[in-house]
Structures are given as structure tokens and as C-alpha cells.
Coordinates of C-alpha atoms in Angstrom, one line a residue:
M1 CA 0.2 -28.6 -1.5
R2 CA -1.2 -30.0 -4.8
E3 CA 1.0 -32.5 -6.6
G4 CA 3.1 -30.8 -9.3
L5 CA 3.0 -27.3 -7.7
V6 CA 6.1 -25.6 -6.4
D7 CA 6.1 -24.4 -2.8
P8 CA 7.6 -20.9 -2.7
L9 CA 9.2 -21.6 0.6
E10 CA 11.2 -24.6 -0.6
G11 CA 14.9 -23.9 -1.1
G12 CA 15.7 -20.9 1.1
G13 CA 12.4 -19.3 2.2
R14 CA 12.6 -16.3 -0.2
H15 CA 9.3 -14.8 -1.2
R16 CA 8.2 -15.8 -4.7
L17 CA 6.6 -12.9 -6.7
L18 CA 5.1 -12.8 -10.1
I19 CA 5.0 -9.6 -12.2
V20 CA 2.5 -9.6 -15.1
D21 CA 2.9 -6.7 -17.5
D22 CA 3.2 -6.5 -21.3
E23 CA 5.8 -3.7 -21.2
E24 CA 9.2 -5.3 -20.8
S25 CA 10.7 -2.1 -19.3
T26 CA 8.1 -2.1 -16.6
R27 CA 8.6 -5.8 -15.8
L28 CA 12.3 -5.4 -15.5
L29 CA 12.1 -2.2 -13.4
L30 CA 9.6 -3.8 -10.9
A31 CA 11.7 -7.0 -10.8
R32 CA 14.9 -5.0 -10.0
I33 CA 13.1 -3.0 -7.3
L34 CA 11.5 -6.0 -5.6
S35 CA 14.4 -8.4 -5.9
T36 CA 16.7 -5.8 -4.4
E37 CA 14.5 -4.3 -1.7
L38 CA 12.8 -7.6 -0.6
D39 CA 15.4 -10.2 -1.6
A40 CA 12.5 -11.9 -3.4
E41 CA 12.6 -14.5 -6.2
V42 CA 10.7 -12.7 -9.1
Q43 CA 9.2 -14.4 -12.1
L44 CA 8.0 -12.4 -15.1
A45 CA 5.0 -12.9 -17.5
G46 CA 4.6 -10.6 -20.5
T47 CA 1.3 -12.1 -21.8
S48 CA -2.0 -13.2 -20.3
E49 CA -1.2 -16.7 -21.6
Q50 CA 2.1 -16.8 -19.7
A51 CA 0.5 -15.5 -16.6
L52 CA -2.2 -18.1 -16.6
R53 CA 0.2 -20.9 -17.3
L54 CA 2.5 -19.8 -14.4
T55 CA -0.3 -19.2 -11.9
R56 CA -1.8 -22.6 -12.6
N57 CA 1.6 -24.3 -12.0
Y58 CA 3.3 -22.3 -9.2
V59 CA 2.3 -20.9 -5.9
Y60 CA 3.2 -17.3 -5.4
D61 CA 3.4 -15.1 -2.3
A62 CA 2.2 -12.0 -4.2
I63 CA 1.3 -11.1 -7.8
L64 CA 1.7 -7.7 -9.4
L65 CA -0.7 -7.4 -12.3
D66 CA -1.2 -4.8 -15.1
L67 CA -4.7 -4.3 -16.3
L68 CA -4.1 -3.2 -19.9
M69 CA -2.7 -6.2 -21.8
P70 CA -3.3 -7.7 -25.2
G71 CA -5.7 -10.6 -25.3
D72 CA -7.3 -11.3 -21.9
G73 CA -6.6 -8.3 -19.8
G74 CA -5.5 -8.2 -16.2
L75 CA -9.1 -8.2 -14.9
A76 CA -9.7 -11.6 -16.6
I77 CA -6.5 -12.9 -15.1
L78 CA -7.5 -11.6 -11.6
R79 CA -10.9 -13.4 -11.9
D80 CA -9.2 -16.6 -13.0
L81 CA -6.9 -16.4 -10.0
R82 CA -9.8 -15.9 -7.6
S83 CA -11.7 -18.8 -9.1
G84 CA -9.7 -21.5 -7.3
P85 CA -6.4 -23.0 -6.3
P86 CA -3.5 -22.7 -6.3
N87 CA -3.4 -18.8 -6.0
A88 CA -7.0 -18.0 -5.0
T89 CA -5.8 -16.4 -1.8
T90 CA -2.5 -14.9 -3.1
P91 CA -2.4 -11.2 -2.7
V92 CA -2.8 -9.4 -6.0
I93 CA -1.5 -5.8 -6.4
V94 CA -2.8 -4.1 -9.5
V95 CA -0.3 -1.8 -11.1
S96 CA -1.9 0.2 -13.9
V97 CA -2.1 3.5 -15.7
V98 CA -5.9 3.3 -15.3
S99 CA -6.9 5.3 -12.3
D100 CA -10.7 5.9 -12.6
A101 CA -12.7 5.1 -9.5
G102 CA -15.0 2.7 -11.4
M103 CA -12.1 0.5 -12.6
I104 CA -10.5 0.5 -9.1
A105 CA -13.8 -0.6 -7.6
E106 CA -14.2 -3.3 -10.2
C107 CA -10.7 -4.6 -9.4
T108 CA -11.5 -4.5 -5.7
A109 CA -14.7 -6.4 -6.2
A110 CA -12.9 -9.0 -8.3
G111 CA -10.4 -9.6 -5.5
A112 CA -7.5 -7.2 -5.8
N113 CA -5.8 -6.5 -2.5
A114 CA -4.2 -3.2 -3.5
Y115 CA -4.0 -0.8 -6.4
H116 CA -1.1 1.4 -7.6
K117 CA -1.2 3.9 -10.4
K118 CA 1.7 4.0 -12.8
P119 CA 4.3 5.4 -12.6
V120 CA 4.7 3.8 -9.2
R121 CA 6.7 5.3 -6.4
R122 CA 9.3 2.9 -5.3
E123 CA 8.8 3.4 -1.6
S124 CA 5.1 3.1 -1.8
L125 CA 5.2 -0.1 -3.9
V126 CA 7.7 -1.8 -1.6
R127 CA 5.6 -0.9 1.4
T128 CA 2.5 -2.3 -0.1
V129 CA 4.2 -5.5 -1.2
R130 CA 5.7 -5.9 2.3
E131 CA 2.2 -5.3 3.9
Q132 CA 0.6 -7.9 1.7
L133 CA 3.3 -10.4 2.4
A134 CA 3.0 -9.8 6.1
A135 CA -0.8 -10.2 6.0
R136 CA -0.4 -13.4 4.1
T137 CA 2.0 -14.8 6.7
R138 CA -0.2 -13.8 9.6
G139 CA -3.3 -15.2 8.0
P140 CA -6.9 -14.0 8.6
A141 CA -7.7 -12.1 11.8
S142 CA -9.5 -14.1 14.4

């Protein structure tokens, strides 16, 4: 663990999630769903700048990321995440109104682990986050 970074498993072992979305109502809804369903610690970022600051200083178990944001959009954040520690291997779940195949392919190529179109279905989102957390815990297949 790099000095100055927070280990998400310190202090109770709850999963640490980051939700990045410029719409406050979406951030709060997703936070309520995931903190309730997964008993997760959820942090919120409403701007690209906040997201980049948090992801450079904290280790997350999963990140939910909107694409359409003012300033650097979600795709730029995703590319920054994948460029190196501390969250280069953290599962990223894109949650966006954009649903064209080209954008989904671009997100996948940039390193997104999953893609959900807004509005999200609660059960589907919770299942995807659980799957990504389980895959991260298991590590790569041998």
C-alpha cells in the first residue's frame, strides 16, 4: 500500500465504493441503494476534479462512473484511473444515459468492467457490483 493511501479494508472490512456523477439526485440514489444492499462505505464525487482527487488518494473496491459530466468527462476519468496506481485495477462500472454501441465499445476498450444504462434497475446494478467485488476478491483466474 502506498504511503498516504487509505486501505478500504481498514476499520471494519466494509467495501469502499466511489460514485461519480454530476447529478446529485443520482449520486444520492445510488449511494442509498449500495450502502443499504451491500453495507458498503460510499463516497461521492460530483465533478471530474473531485473524482480525480479522491481516486489519487484513496483505494476503492469499485467505482461507479457517469460519462456525461462537465469538464473532463467520465471517459477521461476512466483513462486516468487505468494509467496507474492506486486504482488501476479497481472495477469500474459505467452508469450512463449514453447507450450507443460505439461508446460502450470505447468504454470497454478504455478499461470499463461493466456498463449500465440509466435509469438503472436496482437488482441489476446490485448484482453487477457484487459480481465485480467478488471478482476483485478472487483475483485473476489461473
